[in-house]
Structures are given as C-alpha cells and as structure tokens.
Amino acid sequence: MSNWTYVIIPDIPPEYKARGGTIRVRGFIDSYELKQYNLLPMKDQRMFLPLNAAVRKKIGKKEGDYVHVVLFHDASPVVVPDEIWACLLDAPQAHQFFSSLSESNQKYYIEWIEGAKKIETKVERIQKAIERLENG
C-alpha cells in the first residue's frame, strides 16, 4: 500500500477556485470527518482530494475502493493548538513570523508537530519550529 492516494472531485464552481489553485474544504469521507483539507488542482481543471494511509486506515479502505464524499468550502481560520500557541507567545519573534506565514505554511508546522506519536517528540518538534521561526 502506498502512502498516498486521492479522490477526484470533478465539478467545482469557479467562485471557489482560489489563486494558487487550492481550495480548503471540510466534510466527510465515509464517516471520517475532514477538517481544513485542501483540494489540489489537476491539469484538466478538475480537483483532487489527497488521502494518506492514516485516513484510509481509519475508514477501512484501500486504494481503488469506493468512498462516499461530502465536502463544503471551509473559510475558517487555521486552528493553532493551545500548547503550540502558548510556546509561540513565549517567543515573540517566532510568533510574529508564524503569524506572517500563509495558512498552508502554518498548517504545515501544526501538522508536523501534531503528527508526533510521543510527547517527547512533540516537545522536540515545537522547539525546532520555534528555532526555525526565530531565524526566519
């Protein structure tokens, strides 16, 4: 099983297509809730929803299986977990730089930190993120 697969989303109203081509969505794939996911553009004007192995495992599907997808446009701001936010507030330069990042870059940092399986790893990642952000 590869790490990533995708669901093709054929018809997106033009008013939802953003510059840069991505569209943030929320919704469900089967019974699994999707929050702040990005649809990505294909060359033929369609969009696709990338799915990693963790999501497929949670819904019990493998590449090629049919899924039921319900999506809504998501204009909500990126949610920064409290422990990350508290660390950013303790490092003003890192906080300022983080706040200047695009939502997709902020989300990258958050997902990288939150993806840690052990608390020790999470703490190390927060420290590394703060250092990177302080160095711009």
CSV table of N, CA and C in Angstrom, one decimal:
chain,number,residue,atom,x,y,z
A,1,MET,N,0.8,-1.2,0.0
A,1,MET,CA,0.0,0.0,0.0
A,1,MET,C,0.9,1.2,0.0
A,2,SER,N,0.7,2.2,-0.9
A,2,SER,CA,1.4,3.4,-1.0
A,2,SER,C,0.9,4.3,0.1
A,3,ASN,N,1.7,5.3,0.4
A,3,ASN,CA,1.3,6.3,1.5
A,3,ASN,C,0.1,7.2,1.1
A,4,TRP,N,0.0,7.5,-0.2
A,4,TRP,CA,-1.0,8.5,-0.6
A,4,TRP,C,-1.8,7.9,-1.8
A,5,THR,N,-3.0,8.3,-1.8
A,5,THR,CA,-3.9,8.1,-3.0
A,5,THR,C,-4.8,9.4,-3.0
A,6,TYR,N,-5.8,9.4,-3.9
A,6,TYR,CA,-6.6,10.6,-4.0
A,6,TYR,C,-8.0,10.2,-4.5
A,7,VAL,N,-8.9,11.2,-4.3
A,7,VAL,CA,-10.3,11.1,-4.8
A,7,VAL,C,-10.4,12.3,-5.8
A,8,ILE,N,-10.8,12.0,-7.0
A,8,ILE,CA,-11.0,13.1,-8.0
A,8,ILE,C,-12.4,13.8,-7.7
A,9,ILE,N,-12.3,15.1,-7.7
A,9,ILE,CA,-13.5,15.9,-7.5
A,9,ILE,C,-13.8,16.6,-8.8
A,10,PRO,N,-14.8,16.2,-9.6
A,10,PRO,CA,-14.9,16.7,-10.9
A,10,PRO,C,-15.4,18.1,-11.1
A,11,ASP,N,-16.5,18.5,-10.4
A,11,ASP,CA,-17.1,19.8,-10.7
A,11,ASP,C,-17.0,20.7,-9.6
A,12,ILE,N,-16.2,21.7,-9.7
A,12,ILE,CA,-16.1,22.8,-8.6
A,12,ILE,C,-16.5,24.1,-9.2
A,13,PRO,N,-17.5,24.7,-8.6
A,13,PRO,CA,-17.9,26.0,-9.1
A,13,PRO,C,-16.8,27.0,-9.1
A,14,PRO,N,-16.6,27.8,-10.2
A,14,PRO,CA,-15.5,28.7,-10.4
A,14,PRO,C,-15.3,29.7,-9.2
A,15,GLU,N,-16.4,30.1,-8.6
A,15,GLU,CA,-16.2,31.1,-7.5
A,15,GLU,C,-15.4,30.5,-6.3
A,16,TYR,N,-15.3,29.2,-6.2
A,16,TYR,CA,-14.5,28.6,-5.1
A,16,TYR,C,-13.0,28.4,-5.5
A,17,LYS,N,-12.7,28.5,-6.8
A,17,LYS,CA,-11.3,28.3,-7.2
A,17,LYS,C,-10.5,29.5,-6.8
A,18,ALA,N,-9.5,29.2,-6.0
A,18,ALA,CA,-8.6,30.3,-5.5
A,18,ALA,C,-7.4,30.5,-6.3
A,19,ARG,N,-6.7,31.6,-6.2
A,19,ARG,CA,-5.4,31.8,-6.8
A,19,ARG,C,-4.5,30.8,-6.2
A,20,GLY,N,-3.6,30.2,-7.0
A,20,GLY,CA,-2.7,29.2,-6.5
A,20,GLY,C,-3.4,27.8,-6.6
A,21,GLY,N,-4.7,27.8,-6.9
A,21,GLY,CA,-5.3,26.5,-7.3
A,21,GLY,C,-5.9,25.7,-6.2
A,22,THR,N,-5.5,25.9,-4.9
A,22,THR,CA,-6.1,25.0,-3.9
A,22,THR,C,-7.4,25.6,-3.4
A,23,ILE,N,-8.2,24.7,-2.8
A,23,ILE,CA,-9.5,25.1,-2.2
A,23,ILE,C,-9.5,24.4,-0.9
A,24,ARG,N,-9.7,25.1,0.2
A,24,ARG,CA,-9.8,24.5,1.5
A,24,ARG,C,-11.2,24.0,1.7
A,25,VAL,N,-11.4,22.8,2.2
A,25,VAL,CA,-12.7,22.2,2.4
A,25,VAL,C,-12.8,21.5,3.8
A,26,ARG,N,-14.0,21.2,4.2
A,26,ARG,CA,-14.3,20.4,5.4
A,26,ARG,C,-15.4,19.4,4.9
A,27,GLY,N,-15.6,18.4,5.7
A,27,GLY,CA,-16.7,17.5,5.3
A,27,GLY,C,-16.4,16.1,5.8
A,28,PHE,N,-16.8,15.1,5.1
A,28,PHE,CA,-16.7,13.7,5.5
A,28,PHE,C,-16.3,12.9,4.3
A,29,ILE,N,-15.5,11.8,4.6
A,29,ILE,CA,-15.2,10.8,3.6
A,29,ILE,C,-15.6,9.5,4.3
A,30,ASP,N,-16.7,8.9,3.8
A,30,ASP,CA,-17.4,7.9,4.6
A,30,ASP,C,-17.8,8.5,5.9
A,31,SER,N,-17.5,7.9,7.0
A,31,SER,CA,-17.9,8.5,8.3
A,31,SER,C,-16.8,9.3,9.0
A,32,TYR,N,-15.6,9.5,8.3
A,32,TYR,CA,-14.5,10.2,8.9
A,32,TYR,C,-14.6,11.7,8.6
A,33,GLU,N,-14.5,12.5,9.6
A,33,GLU,CA,-14.6,13.9,9.4
A,33,GLU,C,-13.3,14.5,9.0
A,34,LEU,N,-13.4,15.3,7.9
A,34,LEU,CA,-12.2,16.1,7.4
A,34,LEU,C,-12.3,17.5,7.8
A,35,LYS,N,-11.2,18.0,8.4
A,35,LYS,CA,-11.2,19.4,8.8
A,35,LYS,C,-10.0,20.1,8.1
A,36,GLN,N,-10.3,21.2,7.5
A,36,GLN,CA,-9.2,22.0,6.9
A,36,GLN,C,-8.3,21.2,6.0
A,37,TYR,N,-8.9,20.5,5.0
A,37,TYR,CA,-8.2,19.8,4.0
A,37,TYR,C,-8.1,20.7,2.7
A,38,ASN,N,-7.2,20.4,1.9
A,38,ASN,CA,-7.0,21.2,0.7
A,38,ASN,C,-7.3,20.3,-0.5
A,39,LEU,N,-8.2,20.8,-1.4
A,39,LEU,CA,-8.3,20.2,-2.7
A,39,LEU,C,-7.2,20.8,-3.6
A,40,LEU,N,-6.6,19.9,-4.4
A,40,LEU,CA,-5.5,20.4,-5.2
A,40,LEU,C,-5.9,20.3,-6.7
A,41,PRO,N,-5.3,21.1,-7.6
A,41,PRO,CA,-5.7,21.2,-9.0
A,41,PRO,C,-5.0,20.1,-9.8
A,42,MET,N,-5.8,19.6,-10.8
A,42,MET,CA,-5.2,18.7,-11.8
A,42,MET,C,-5.0,19.5,-13.1
A,43,LYS,N,-4.3,19.0,-14.0
A,43,LYS,CA,-4.1,19.7,-15.3
A,43,LYS,C,-5.3,19.9,-16.1
A,44,ASP,N,-6.3,19.0,-15.9
A,44,ASP,CA,-7.5,19.1,-16.7
A,44,ASP,C,-8.7,19.9,-16.1
A,45,GLN,N,-8.4,20.8,-15.1
A,45,GLN,CA,-9.3,21.7,-14.5
A,45,GLN,C,-10.1,21.0,-13.3
A,46,ARG,N,-10.0,19.7,-13.2
A,46,ARG,CA,-10.6,19.0,-12.1
A,46,ARG,C,-9.7,19.2,-10.8
A,47,MET,N,-10.3,18.8,-9.7
A,47,MET,CA,-9.5,18.9,-8.4
A,47,MET,C,-9.4,17.5,-7.8
A,48,PHE,N,-8.5,17.3,-6.9
A,48,PHE,CA,-8.4,16.0,-6.2
A,48,PHE,C,-8.2,16.3,-4.7
A,49,LEU,N,-8.7,15.3,-4.0
A,49,LEU,CA,-8.5,15.3,-2.5
A,49,LEU,C,-7.5,14.2,-2.2
A,50,PRO,N,-6.3,14.7,-1.7
A,50,PRO,CA,-5.3,13.7,-1.4
A,50,PRO,C,-5.6,13.0,0.0
A,51,LEU,N,-5.4,11.7,0.0
A,51,LEU,CA,-5.6,10.9,1.2
A,51,LEU,C,-4.4,10.1,1.6
A,52,ASN,N,-4.0,10.2,2.8
A,52,ASN,CA,-2.8,9.4,3.2
A,52,ASN,C,-3.2,8.1,3.8
A,53,ALA,N,-2.3,7.2,4.1
A,53,ALA,CA,-2.6,5.9,4.6
A,53,ALA,C,-3.3,5.9,5.9
A,54,ALA,N,-3.0,6.9,6.8
A,54,ALA,CA,-3.7,7.0,8.1
A,54,ALA,C,-5.2,7.2,7.9
A,55,VAL,N,-5.6,8.1,7.0
A,55,VAL,CA,-7.0,8.3,6.7
A,55,VAL,C,-7.7,7.0,6.2
A,56,ARG,N,-7.0,6.4,5.2
A,56,ARG,CA,-7.6,5.2,4.6
A,56,ARG,C,-7.7,4.1,5.7
A,57,LYS,N,-6.8,4.0,6.6
A,57,LYS,CA,-6.9,3.0,7.6
A,57,LYS,C,-8.1,3.3,8.5
A,58,LYS,N,-8.3,4.6,8.9
A,58,LYS,CA,-9.4,4.9,9.7
A,58,LYS,C,-10.8,4.6,9.1
A,59,ILE,N,-10.9,4.7,7.8
A,59,ILE,CA,-12.1,4.4,7.1
A,59,ILE,C,-12.2,3.0,6.6
A,60,GLY,N,-11.1,2.3,6.8
A,60,GLY,CA,-11.1,0.8,6.4
A,60,GLY,C,-11.1,0.6,4.9
A,61,LYS,N,-10.4,1.5,4.1
A,61,LYS,CA,-10.4,1.4,2.7
A,61,LYS,C,-9.0,1.3,2.2
A,62,LYS,N,-8.9,0.7,1.0
A,62,LYS,CA,-7.6,0.7,0.3
A,62,LYS,C,-7.7,1.4,-1.0
A,63,GLU,N,-6.6,1.7,-1.7
A,63,GLU,CA,-6.5,2.3,-2.9
A,63,GLU,C,-7.5,1.6,-3.9
A,64,GLY,N,-8.3,2.4,-4.6
A,64,GLY,CA,-9.2,1.8,-5.6
A,64,GLY,C,-10.6,1.5,-5.0
A,65,ASP,N,-10.8,1.5,-3.7
A,65,ASP,CA,-12.1,1.3,-3.1
A,65,ASP,C,-13.0,2.5,-3.3
A,66,TYR,N,-14.3,2.3,-3.4
A,66,TYR,CA,-15.3,3.4,-3.4
A,66,TYR,C,-15.5,4.0,-2.1
A,67,VAL,N,-15.6,5.4,-2.1
A,67,VAL,CA,-15.9,6.1,-0.8
A,67,VAL,C,-17.0,7.1,-1.1
A,68,HIS,N,-17.7,7.5,0.0
A,68,HIS,CA,-18.7,8.5,-0.1
A,68,HIS,C,-18.1,9.8,0.5
A,69,VAL,N,-18.1,10.8,-0.4
A,69,VAL,CA,-17.5,12.1,0.0
A,69,VAL,C,-18.5,13.2,0.0
A,70,VAL,N,-18.6,14.0,1.1
A,70,VAL,CA,-19.4,15.2,1.2
A,70,VAL,C,-18.5,16.3,1.7
A,71,LEU,N,-18.4,17.3,0.8
A,71,LEU,CA,-17.4,18.4,1.1
A,71,LEU,C,-18.1,19.8,1.1
A,72,PHE,N,-17.6,20.7,1.9
A,72,PHE,CA,-18.1,22.0,2.0
A,72,PHE,C,-16.9,23.0,1.9
A,73,HIS,N,-17.1,24.1,1.3
A,73,HIS,CA,-16.0,25.1,1.3
A,73,HIS,C,-15.7,25.5,2.8
A,74,ASP,N,-14.4,25.6,3.1
A,74,ASP,CA,-14.1,25.9,4.5
A,74,ASP,C,-13.3,27.3,4.5
A,75,ALA,N,-13.9,28.3,5.0
A,75,ALA,CA,-13.3,29.6,5.1
A,75,ALA,C,-12.8,29.9,6.6
A,76,SER,N,-12.8,28.9,7.4
A,76,SER,CA,-12.4,29.1,8.8
A,76,SER,C,-10.9,29.3,8.9
A,77,PRO,N,-10.5,30.0,9.9
A,77,PRO,CA,-9.0,30.2,10.1
A,77,PRO,C,-8.4,29.0,10.6
A,78,VAL,N,-7.1,28.9,10.3
A,78,VAL,CA,-6.3,27.7,10.8
A,78,VAL,C,-6.4,27.7,12.3
A,79,VAL,N,-6.6,26.5,12.9
A,79,VAL,CA,-6.7,26.4,14.4
A,79,VAL,C,-5.3,26.0,14.9
A,80,VAL,N,-4.7,26.8,15.7
A,80,VAL,CA,-3.4,26.5,16.3
A,80,VAL,C,-3.7,25.9,17.7
A,81,PRO,N,-3.3,24.7,18.0
A,81,PRO,CA,-3.5,24.1,19.3
A,81,PRO,C,-2.9,24.9,20.4
A,82,ASP,N,-3.6,24.9,21.6
A,82,ASP,CA,-3.2,25.8,22.7
A,82,ASP,C,-1.7,25.7,23.1
A,83,GLU,N,-1.2,24.4,23.2
A,83,GLU,CA,0.2,24.3,23.6
A,83,GLU,C,1.2,24.9,22.6
A,84,ILE,N,0.9,24.8,21.3
A,84,ILE,CA,1.7,25.5,20.3
A,84,ILE,C,1.6,27.0,20.4
A,85,TRP,N,0.4,27.5,20.6
A,85,TRP,CA,0.1,28.9,20.7
A,85,TRP,C,0.9,29.5,21.9
A,86,ALA,N,0.8,28.8,23.0
A,86,ALA,CA,1.5,29.3,24.3
A,86,ALA,C,3.0,29.4,24.1
A,87,CYS,N,3.6,28.4,23.4
A,87,CYS,CA,5.0,28.5,23.1
A,87,CYS,C,5.3,29.6,22.1
A,88,LEU,N,4.5,29.9,21.2
A,88,LEU,CA,4.7,31.0,20.3
A,88,LEU,C,4.6,32.3,21.0
A,89,LEU,N,3.7,32.4,21.9
A,89,LEU,CA,3.6,33.7,22.7
A,89,LEU,C,4.8,33.9,23.6
A,90,ASP,N,5.5,32.8,24.0
A,90,ASP,CA,6.7,33.0,24.8
A,90,ASP,C,7.9,33.3,23.9
A,91,ALA,N,7.7,33.3,22.6
A,91,ALA,CA,8.9,33.6,21.7
A,91,ALA,C,8.3,34.6,20.7
A,92,PRO,N,8.3,35.9,21.0
A,92,PRO,CA,7.7,37.0,20.2
A,92,PRO,C,8.2,37.0,18.8
A,93,GLN,N,9.4,36.8,18.5
A,93,GLN,CA,9.9,36.8,17.1
A,93,GLN,C,9.4,35.7,16.3
A,94,ALA,N,9.3,34.5,16.9
A,94,ALA,CA,8.8,33.3,16.3
A,94,ALA,C,7.3,33.5,16.0
A,95,HIS,N,6.6,34.1,17.0
A,95,HIS,CA,5.1,34.3,16.9
A,95,HIS,C,4.9,35.3,15.8
A,96,GLN,N,5.7,36.4,15.7
A,96,GLN,CA,5.5,37.3,14.6
A,96,GLN,C,5.7,36.7,13.2
A,97,PHE,N,6.7,35.9,13.1
A,97,PHE,CA,7.0,35.3,11.8
A,97,PHE,C,5.9,34.2,11.5
A,98,PHE,N,5.5,33.4,12.5
A,98,PHE,CA,4.5,32.4,12.2
A,98,PHE,C,3.2,33.1,11.8
A,99,SER,N,2.8,34.2,12.4
A,99,SER,CA,1.6,34.9,12.0
A,99,SER,C,1.7,35.5,10.6
A,100,SER,N,2.9,35.8,10.1
A,100,SER,CA,3.0,36.3,8.8
A,100,SER,C,3.0,35.2,7.7
A,101,LEU,N,3.0,33.9,8.1
A,101,LEU,CA,3.0,32.8,7.1
A,101,LEU,C,1.6,32.7,6.5
A,102,SER,N,1.6,32.1,5.3
A,102,SER,CA,0.3,31.7,4.7
A,102,SER,C,-0.3,30.6,5.6
A,103,GLU,N,-1.6,30.5,5.5
A,103,GLU,CA,-2.3,29.5,6.2
A,103,GLU,C,-1.8,28.1,5.9
A,104,SER,N,-1.4,27.8,4.7
A,104,SER,CA,-0.9,26.5,4.3
A,104,SER,C,0.4,26.2,5.0
A,105,ASN,N,1.3,27.2,5.1
A,105,ASN,CA,2.6,27.1,5.8
A,105,ASN,C,2.3,26.9,7.3
A,106,GLN,N,1.4,27.7,7.9
A,106,GLN,CA,1.1,27.5,9.3
A,106,GLN,C,0.6,26.1,9.6
A,107,LYS,N,-0.3,25.6,8.7
A,107,LYS,CA,-0.9,24.3,8.8
A,107,LYS,C,0.3,23.2,8.7
A,108,TYR,N,1.2,23.4,7.9
A,108,TYR,CA,2.4,22.5,7.7
A,108,TYR,C,3.1,22.3,9.1
A,109,TYR,N,3.4,23.5,9.7
A,109,TYR,CA,4.0,23.4,11.0
A,109,TYR,C,3.2,22.7,12.1
A,110,ILE,N,1.9,23.0,12.1
A,110,ILE,CA,1.0,22.4,13.1
A,110,ILE,C,0.9,20.9,12.8
A,111,GLU,N,0.7,20.5,11.6
A,111,GLU,CA,0.6,19.0,11.3
A,111,GLU,C,1.9,18.3,11.6
A,112,TRP,N,3.0,18.9,11.3
A,112,TRP,CA,4.3,18.3,11.6
A,112,TRP,C,4.4,18.1,13.2
A,113,ILE,N,4.1,19.1,13.9
A,113,ILE,CA,4.2,19.0,15.4
A,113,ILE,C,3.2,18.0,15.9
A,114,GLU,N,1.9,18.1,15.5
A,114,GLU,CA,0.8,17.2,16.0
A,114,GLU,C,1.0,15.8,15.5
A,115,GLY,N,1.8,15.6,14.5
A,115,GLY,CA,2.0,14.2,14.0
A,115,GLY,C,2.9,13.4,14.8
A,116,ALA,N,3.5,14.0,15.8
A,116,ALA,CA,4.4,13.2,16.7
A,116,ALA,C,3.6,12.2,17.5
A,117,LYS,N,4.1,11.0,17.6
A,117,LYS,CA,3.4,10.0,18.4
A,117,LYS,C,3.7,10.0,19.9
A,118,LYS,N,4.9,10.5,20.2
A,118,LYS,CA,5.3,10.6,21.6
A,118,LYS,C,5.4,12.0,22.1
A,119,ILE,N,5.1,12.3,23.3
A,119,ILE,CA,5.1,13.6,23.9
A,119,ILE,C,6.5,14.2,23.8
A,120,GLU,N,7.5,13.4,23.9
A,120,GLU,CA,8.9,13.9,23.9
A,120,GLU,C,9.2,14.4,22.4
A,121,THR,N,8.7,13.7,21.5
A,121,THR,CA,8.9,14.1,20.1
A,121,THR,C,8.2,15.4,19.8
A,122,LYS,N,7.0,15.5,20.3
A,122,LYS,CA,6.2,16.7,20.1
A,122,LYS,C,6.9,17.9,20.7
A,123,VAL,N,7.5,17.7,21.9
A,123,VAL,CA,8.2,18.8,22.5
A,123,VAL,C,9.4,19.2,21.7
A,124,GLU,N,10.2,18.2,21.2
A,124,GLU,CA,11.3,18.5,20.3
A,124,GLU,C,10.9,19.2,19.1
A,125,ARG,N,9.8,18.8,18.5
A,125,ARG,CA,9.3,19.5,17.3
A,125,ARG,C,8.9,20.9,17.5
A,126,ILE,N,8.3,21.2,18.7
A,126,ILE,CA,7.9,22.6,19.0
A,126,ILE,C,9.2,23.4,19.1
A,127,GLN,N,10.2,22.9,19.8
A,127,GLN,CA,11.4,23.6,20.0
A,127,GLN,C,12.1,23.9,18.6
A,128,LYS,N,12.1,22.9,17.8
A,128,LYS,CA,12.7,23.1,16.4
A,128,LYS,C,11.9,24.1,15.6
A,129,ALA,N,10.6,24.0,15.7
A,129,ALA,CA,9.8,25.0,15.0
A,129,ALA,C,10.0,26.4,15.5
A,130,ILE,N,10.1,26.6,16.8
A,130,ILE,CA,10.4,27.9,17.3
A,130,ILE,C,11.7,28.4,16.8
A,131,GLU,N,12.8,27.6,16.9
A,131,GLU,CA,14.1,28.0,16.4
A,131,GLU,C,14.0,28.4,14.9
A,132,ARG,N,13.4,27.6,14.1
A,132,ARG,CA,13.3,27.9,12.6
A,132,ARG,C,12.5,29.2,12.4
A,133,LEU,N,11.4,29.4,13.2
A,133,LEU,CA,10.6,30.6,13.0
A,133,LEU,C,11.4,31.9,13.5
A,134,GLU,N,12.2,31.7,14.5
A,134,GLU,CA,13.0,32.8,15.0
A,134,GLU,C,14.1,33.2,14.0
A,135,ASN,N,14.6,32.3,13.2
A,135,ASN,CA,15.6,32.5,12.2
A,135,ASN,C,15.0,32.9,10.9
A,136,GLY,N,13.7,33.0,10.8
A,136,GLY,CA,13.0,33.4,9.6
A,136,GLY,C,13.1,32.4,8.5
